[in-house]
Amino acid sequence: MTQKNKTYTEELYSEKMACPEHGVSLPELSARLFSFNSPYGACSDCKGLGVKWEIDPESLIDEEEPVEEAIKPLQTMTFNYLKFPLRRVVRYLGYTPRTKWKNLPREVREIILYGDRTYLEWEGIIPHLERRYLESETDKVREELEDYIKEKTCPTCGGSRLRKEALSVLIDGKSIWDIVQMPVGEAKKFFENLREKLNEKEKQIADRLLEEIINRLGFLVNVGLDYLTLSRTATTLSGGEAQRIRLATQLGSKLTGVLYVLDEPSIGLHPRDTTKLINTLKGLRDLGNTVVVVEHDPETIESADWIIELGPGAGYKGGQVVAVGTVEDIKKNPNSLTGGYLSGRLKIEVPKERRKPSGKFLRIVGAREHNLKNITVEIPLGCFVAITGVSGSGKSTLIYDILWKAAKRRFYKSAEEPGDHDRIEGWEHIDKVINVDQSPIGRTPRSNPATYTKIFDTIRQLFASTPEAKARGWKPGRFSFNVKGGRCEACQGEGVVKVEMHFLPPVYVTCEVCKGTRYNAETLEVKYKGKNIAEVLDMTIEEAYEFFKNIPSLERKLKLLLDVGLGYLKLGQPAPTLSGGEAQRIKLARELSKKDTGRTLYLLDEPTTGLHSDDVKKLIKVLQRLVDKGNTVVVIEHNLDVIKSADWIIDLGPEGGDKGGEIVAVGTPEEVAKNPKSWTGRYLRKVLI
């Protein structure tokens, strides 16, 4: 009771964590309340995912068709059982199944799509398909529905994944969701400022926790990840980012006497950030550890205490130690290809002439997805264009989240929503857009360079045209390892047998019947120029080029594979054994072999990943050939040799995360190099000699 102007007012307080005024109570605060992986903290609507998957009605319906044919999934064997109840519902509503969808009133469409249990026991097409998608245990059902599924932010938690009680707890005016949405660098400053504001009592409670948080955020900053938000999902991280996060974790552990092995930690790093990474690796070494790095980045190699170079070539031409020693030893070694590039004996030349923009542009207007600041970008068509900028500046958002997704919608009828932007102008100047990425050319041993480039089709025709094959009545299909007839049935033409390891990834062992040849004994009796089909598949591309030199269609395709530096690969090399860089170059060779109109836009994201300087030289030549045909090549790249070879640069920044997303510089490499605001320009100056 309190006295106020000699009157008494009653105020209600709670001993529990409750607010009598608003009628809200909280459970006892514990760490699990703030975890979306715990049922105590997760949003009850999306179960801690932050998103919900819903069927998109627009992609589901073809408005020009009659009702029973307008709903696309119902035309497949998996869902055609819905046609009978659908016809019954349509007739009940006073229409026929042959009525065109566009002629139905809105309320009738709503009942068909979303159901009506008041007068009809009708679940509705969309609720039924969503239920099947969630409940089905077979991949087939999910695969058939994936084209119609749209990911939407959970309306209950707004994407935070947490229940409202967890979001009601604030530290310095911010909820846990506000904090994890900050980039790492900003979060570090937030906790440093918070530490300064604490009184003595609060410091006793929170100081050690804050010190640990600040240190761990500092490790992430030191490996060049200050632009990442703390809420970023693991699936959206690049391989290089994921590896550097693991590296930051190791820094936090402060272990000694450990052997660390890293595979290209500089992937995805701007030259500015490579220095931070090198200092981090040296910090691990100075703790008393050994750090072994597989690397192609010249700056990282030059920072090493000891270098072991393997070669002299790739594939069967490699596997030997070519040079060993310090950086100076490697530079002086005449047998070292790496030393040649480090010393300057070998180099990638700056183009003598650059293509000038023709006046035709692809114009992205008002790009504002993620950290992009409502920018308008003009990509000159018919040019080799490099998109540059420090890590997290918005390059991938611009090219993949906006341009590529918009292109898929326009040319390939994709249901994916492009990132936030106003419009894209200039589509009339191109007839297709191709993303040449480093994804595998196939997931199983059935796919190989010969099948992917269609070389194998011609080879099978050659074998089918031999007198012996004709006498036996064999067609080209007999020489395919994918169909019955000529293949080994014990392994079904794979050459290997898959052995399931249950809790481990499956392993492949050589087939005991065909000894890995993929074919039965009868098929191997037919020979072309003294070689059977299995022996041809076992040839390297270099050997196959000499063998098939006199057959123009094969000679041309094999020459392209040689031009992209893949002469060491075997024609029948299984797709799962190819690196990302090899897969990407096979795709480029296939694109070069096609007849095109010169109106294709090619998109590549860091194509130099995993490539030695000598391979980068070959890659640049291939990209220039694509542009020489009149096409446009757009690469997101940090490699200075590629950037200096481009006709045009669009540099984003100036920093990563919230401090990025603006256009810093645009123009030729020489023009960008003169721009004092451009980080890329500063490093370009050193190589434009």
GROMACS .gro file of N, CA and C in nm, residues 31-103:
model
  219
   31ALA      N    1   1.928  -2.119  -2.009
   31ALA     CA    2   1.988  -2.112  -2.142
   31ALA      C    3   1.899  -2.176  -2.248
   32ARG      N    4   1.827  -2.282  -2.211
   32ARG     CA    5   1.746  -2.354  -2.311
   32ARG      C    6   1.631  -2.269  -2.365
   33LEU      N    7   1.588  -2.167  -2.288
   33LEU     CA    8   1.480  -2.080  -2.336
   33LEU      C    9   1.525  -2.000  -2.458
   34PHE      N   10   1.657  -1.980  -2.473
   34PHE     CA   11   1.709  -1.898  -2.582
   34PHE      C   12   1.768  -1.984  -2.695
   35SER      N   13   1.737  -2.113  -2.695
   35SER     CA   14   1.784  -2.204  -2.800
   35SER      C   15   1.667  -2.250  -2.886
   36PHE      N   16   1.678  -2.229  -3.018
   36PHE     CA   17   1.571  -2.276  -3.107
   36PHE      C   18   1.581  -2.426  -3.132
   37ASN      N   19   1.687  -2.489  -3.082
   37ASN     CA   20   1.699  -2.635  -3.092
   37ASN      C   21   1.633  -2.706  -2.975
   38SER      N   22   1.585  -2.628  -2.879
   38SER     CA   23   1.518  -2.684  -2.761
   38SER      C   24   1.368  -2.659  -2.771
   39PRO      N   25   1.286  -2.757  -2.735
   39PRO     CA   26   1.141  -2.735  -2.739
   39PRO      C   27   1.096  -2.623  -2.643
   40TYR      N   28   1.180  -2.591  -2.543
   40TYR     CA   29   1.146  -2.484  -2.448
   40TYR      C   30   1.161  -2.345  -2.512
   41GLY      N   31   1.253  -2.333  -2.608
   41GLY     CA   32   1.277  -2.202  -2.668
   41GLY      C   33   1.225  -2.186  -2.809
   42ALA      N   34   1.205  -2.299  -2.879
   42ALA     CA   35   1.167  -2.292  -3.021
   42ALA      C   36   1.026  -2.239  -3.040
   43CYS      N   37   1.007  -2.163  -3.147
   43CYS     CA   38   0.874  -2.115  -3.186
   43CYS      C   39   0.784  -2.235  -3.209
   44SER      N   40   0.666  -2.234  -3.149
   44SER     CA   41   0.577  -2.350  -3.158
   44SER      C   42   0.517  -2.367  -3.298
   45ASP      N   43   0.516  -2.260  -3.377
   45ASP     CA   44   0.455  -2.266  -3.510
   45ASP      C   45   0.549  -2.330  -3.613
   46CYS      N   46   0.675  -2.282  -3.619
   46CYS     CA   47   0.770  -2.335  -3.719
   46CYS      C   48   0.868  -2.435  -3.660
   47LYS      N   49   0.853  -2.467  -3.532
   47LYS     CA   50   0.938  -2.564  -3.461
   47LYS      C   51   1.086  -2.524  -3.464
   48GLY      N   52   1.111  -2.394  -3.458
   48GLY     CA   53   1.249  -2.346  -3.450
   48GLY      C   54   1.321  -2.334  -3.582
   49LEU      N   55   1.250  -2.345  -3.694
   49LEU     CA   56   1.314  -2.335  -3.825
   49LEU      C   57   1.317  -2.191  -3.876
   50GLY      N   58   1.224  -2.109  -3.831
   50GLY     CA   59   1.219  -1.970  -3.877
   50GLY      C   60   1.148  -1.952  -4.010
   51VAL      N   61   1.122  -2.063  -4.078
   51VAL     CA   62   1.053  -2.057  -4.208
   51VAL      C   63   0.946  -2.166  -4.214
   52LYS      N   64   0.852  -2.147  -4.305
   52LYS     CA   65   0.751  -2.250  -4.331
   52LYS      C   66   0.748  -2.273  -4.482
   53TRP      N   67   0.718  -2.396  -4.520
   53TRP     CA   68   0.711  -2.429  -4.662
   53TRP      C   69   0.566  -2.438  -4.705
   54GLU      N   70   0.532  -2.362  -4.807
   54GLU     CA   71   0.394  -2.360  -4.854
   54GLU      C   72   0.391  -2.379  -5.005
   55ILE      N   73   0.281  -2.437  -5.053
   55ILE     CA   74   0.261  -2.451  -5.197
   55ILE      C   75   0.229  -2.312  -5.254
   56ASP      N   76   0.297  -2.277  -5.363
   56ASP     CA   77   0.273  -2.149  -5.429
   56ASP      C   78   0.164  -2.166  -5.535
   57PRO      N   79   0.045  -2.107  -5.516
   57PRO     CA   80  -0.066  -2.127  -5.611
   57PRO      C   81  -0.032  -2.083  -5.754
   58GLU      N   82   0.051  -1.979  -5.768
   58GLU     CA   83   0.085  -1.928  -5.901
   58GLU      C   84   0.160  -2.031  -5.984
   59SER      N   85   0.254  -2.101  -5.921
   59SER     CA   86   0.332  -2.201  -5.995
   59SER      C   87   0.255  -2.332  -6.013
   60LEU      N   88   0.148  -2.348  -5.936
   60LEU     CA   89   0.070  -2.473  -5.936
   60LEU      C   90  -0.029  -2.480  -6.052
   61ILE      N   91  -0.077  -2.364  -6.097
   61ILE     CA   92  -0.191  -2.358  -6.189
   61ILE      C   93  -0.152  -2.307  -6.327
   62ASP      N   94  -0.207  -2.372  -6.431
   62ASP     CA   95  -0.201  -2.321  -6.568
   62ASP      C   96  -0.340  -2.270  -6.602
   63GLU      N   97  -0.360  -2.140  -6.599
   63GLU     CA   98  -0.493  -2.079  -6.609
   63GLU      C   99  -0.564  -2.106  -6.741
   64GLU      N  100  -0.489  -2.135  -6.847
   64GLU     CA  101  -0.551  -2.153  -6.979
   64GLU      C  102  -0.614  -2.291  -6.996
   65GLU      N  103  -0.584  -2.383  -6.906
   65GLU     CA  104  -0.631  -2.521  -6.919
   65GLU      C  105  -0.764  -2.542  -6.847
   66PRO      N  106  -0.838  -2.650  -6.885
   66PRO     CA  107  -0.959  -2.688  -6.810
   66PRO      C  108  -0.921  -2.726  -6.667
   67VAL      N  109  -1.017  -2.719  -6.575
   67VAL     CA  110  -0.991  -2.742  -6.433
   67VAL      C  111  -0.912  -2.869  -6.408
   68GLU      N  112  -0.955  -2.982  -6.466
   68GLU     CA  113  -0.890  -3.110  -6.433
   68GLU      C  114  -0.748  -3.120  -6.490
   69GLU      N  115  -0.713  -3.031  -6.584
   69GLU     CA  116  -0.577  -3.032  -6.642
   69GLU      C  117  -0.495  -2.912  -6.597
   70ALA      N  118  -0.560  -2.817  -6.529
   70ALA     CA  119  -0.491  -2.693  -6.490
   70ALA      C  120  -0.396  -2.711  -6.373
   71ILE      N  121  -0.426  -2.808  -6.284
   71ILE     CA  122  -0.343  -2.827  -6.164
   71ILE      C  123  -0.230  -2.924  -6.199
   72LYS      N  124  -0.109  -2.870  -6.213
   72LYS     CA  125   0.004  -2.943  -6.272
   72LYS      C  126   0.038  -3.076  -6.203
   73PRO      N  127   0.050  -3.081  -6.070
   73PRO     CA  128   0.088  -3.209  -6.007
   73PRO      C  129  -0.010  -3.323  -6.036
   74LEU      N  130  -0.137  -3.288  -6.060
   74LEU     CA  131  -0.240  -3.390  -6.083
   74LEU      C  132  -0.222  -3.461  -6.216
   75GLN      N  133  -0.133  -3.408  -6.302
   75GLN     CA  134  -0.110  -3.471  -6.432
   75GLN      C  135  -0.003  -3.581  -6.422
   76THR      N  136   0.053  -3.601  -6.302
   76THR     CA  137   0.153  -3.707  -6.283
   76THR      C  138   0.087  -3.830  -6.222
   77MET      N  139   0.153  -3.943  -6.237
   77MET     CA  140   0.101  -4.070  -6.183
   77MET      C  141   0.091  -4.064  -6.030
   78THR      N  142   0.178  -3.986  -5.967
   78THR     CA  143   0.181  -3.980  -5.821
   78THR      C  144   0.055  -3.919  -5.762
   79PHE      N  145  -0.001  -3.818  -5.829
   79PHE     CA  146  -0.115  -3.744  -5.771
   79PHE      C  147  -0.243  -3.748  -5.855
   80ASN      N  148  -0.246  -3.831  -5.962
   80ASN     CA  149  -0.367  -3.828  -6.046
   80ASN      C  150  -0.490  -3.888  -5.977
   81TYR      N  151  -0.470  -3.953  -5.860
   81TYR     CA  152  -0.584  -4.006  -5.785
   81TYR      C  153  -0.675  -3.894  -5.735
   82LEU      N  154  -0.623  -3.769  -5.733
   82LEU     CA  155  -0.703  -3.655  -5.686
   82LEU      C  156  -0.803  -3.606  -5.791
   83LYS      N  157  -0.787  -3.654  -5.915
   83LYS     CA  158  -0.875  -3.606  -6.022
   83LYS      C  159  -1.021  -3.644  -5.998
   84PHE      N  160  -1.045  -3.766  -5.949
   84PHE     CA  161  -1.183  -3.812  -5.930
   84PHE      C  162  -1.258  -3.726  -5.827
   85PRO      N  163  -1.203  -3.708  -5.703
   85PRO     CA  164  -1.273  -3.621  -5.607
   85PRO      C  165  -1.281  -3.476  -5.656
   86LEU      N  166  -1.180  -3.431  -5.733
   86LEU     CA  167  -1.183  -3.294  -5.785
   86LEU      C  168  -1.303  -3.275  -5.880
   87ARG      N  169  -1.325  -3.372  -5.969
   87ARG     CA  170  -1.439  -3.362  -6.062
   87ARG      C  171  -1.571  -3.354  -5.985
   88ARG      N  172  -1.581  -3.434  -5.879
   88ARG     CA  173  -1.704  -3.437  -5.799
   88ARG      C  174  -1.729  -3.301  -5.734
   89VAL      N  175  -1.623  -3.239  -5.681
   89VAL     CA  176  -1.634  -3.108  -5.616
   89VAL      C  177  -1.674  -3.001  -5.718
   90VAL      N  178  -1.609  -3.004  -5.835
   90VAL     CA  179  -1.638  -2.904  -5.939
   90VAL      C  180  -1.784  -2.912  -5.983
   91ARG      N  181  -1.832  -3.035  -6.001
   91ARG     CA  182  -1.973  -3.052  -6.043
   91ARG      C  183  -2.068  -3.004  -5.932
   92TYR      N  184  -2.034  -3.034  -5.807
   92TYR     CA  185  -2.116  -2.992  -5.694
   92TYR      C  186  -2.127  -2.839  -5.689
   93LEU      N  187  -2.018  -2.772  -5.731
   93LEU     CA  188  -2.016  -2.625  -5.729
   93LEU      C  189  -2.081  -2.563  -5.853
   94GLY      N  190  -2.132  -2.649  -5.943
   94GLY     CA  191  -2.208  -2.599  -6.058
   94GLY      C  192  -2.128  -2.578  -6.184
   95TYR      N  193  -2.012  -2.641  -6.194
   95TYR     CA  194  -1.929  -2.627  -6.314
   95TYR      C  195  -1.889  -2.766  -6.364
   96THR      N  196  -1.825  -2.772  -6.481
   96THR     CA  197  -1.781  -2.901  -6.533
   96THR      C  198  -1.629  -2.907  -6.525
   97PRO      N  199  -1.572  -3.028  -6.522
   97PRO     CA  200  -1.426  -3.041  -6.518
   97PRO      C  201  -1.357  -2.981  -6.642
   98ARG      N  202  -1.435  -2.957  -6.751
   98ARG     CA  203  -1.378  -2.900  -6.873
   98ARG      C  204  -1.384  -2.747  -6.875
   99THR      N  205  -1.439  -2.688  -6.769
   99THR     CA  206  -1.442  -2.541  -6.760
   99THR      C  207  -1.299  -2.490  -6.741
  100LYS      N  208  -1.263  -2.389  -6.818
  100LYS     CA  209  -1.127  -2.335  -6.805
  100LYS      C  210  -1.110  -2.270  -6.667
  101TRP      N  211  -0.991  -2.289  -6.610
  101TRP     CA  212  -0.963  -2.236  -6.476
  101TRP      C  213  -0.986  -2.085  -6.469
  102LYS      N  214  -0.944  -2.014  -6.574
  102LYS     CA  215  -0.956  -1.868  -6.571
  102LYS      C  216  -1.101  -1.821  -6.570
  103ASN      N  217  -1.194  -1.910  -6.608
  103ASN     CA  218  -1.336  -1.873  -6.612
  103ASN      C  219  -1.409  -1.902  -6.481
   0.00000   0.00000   0.00000
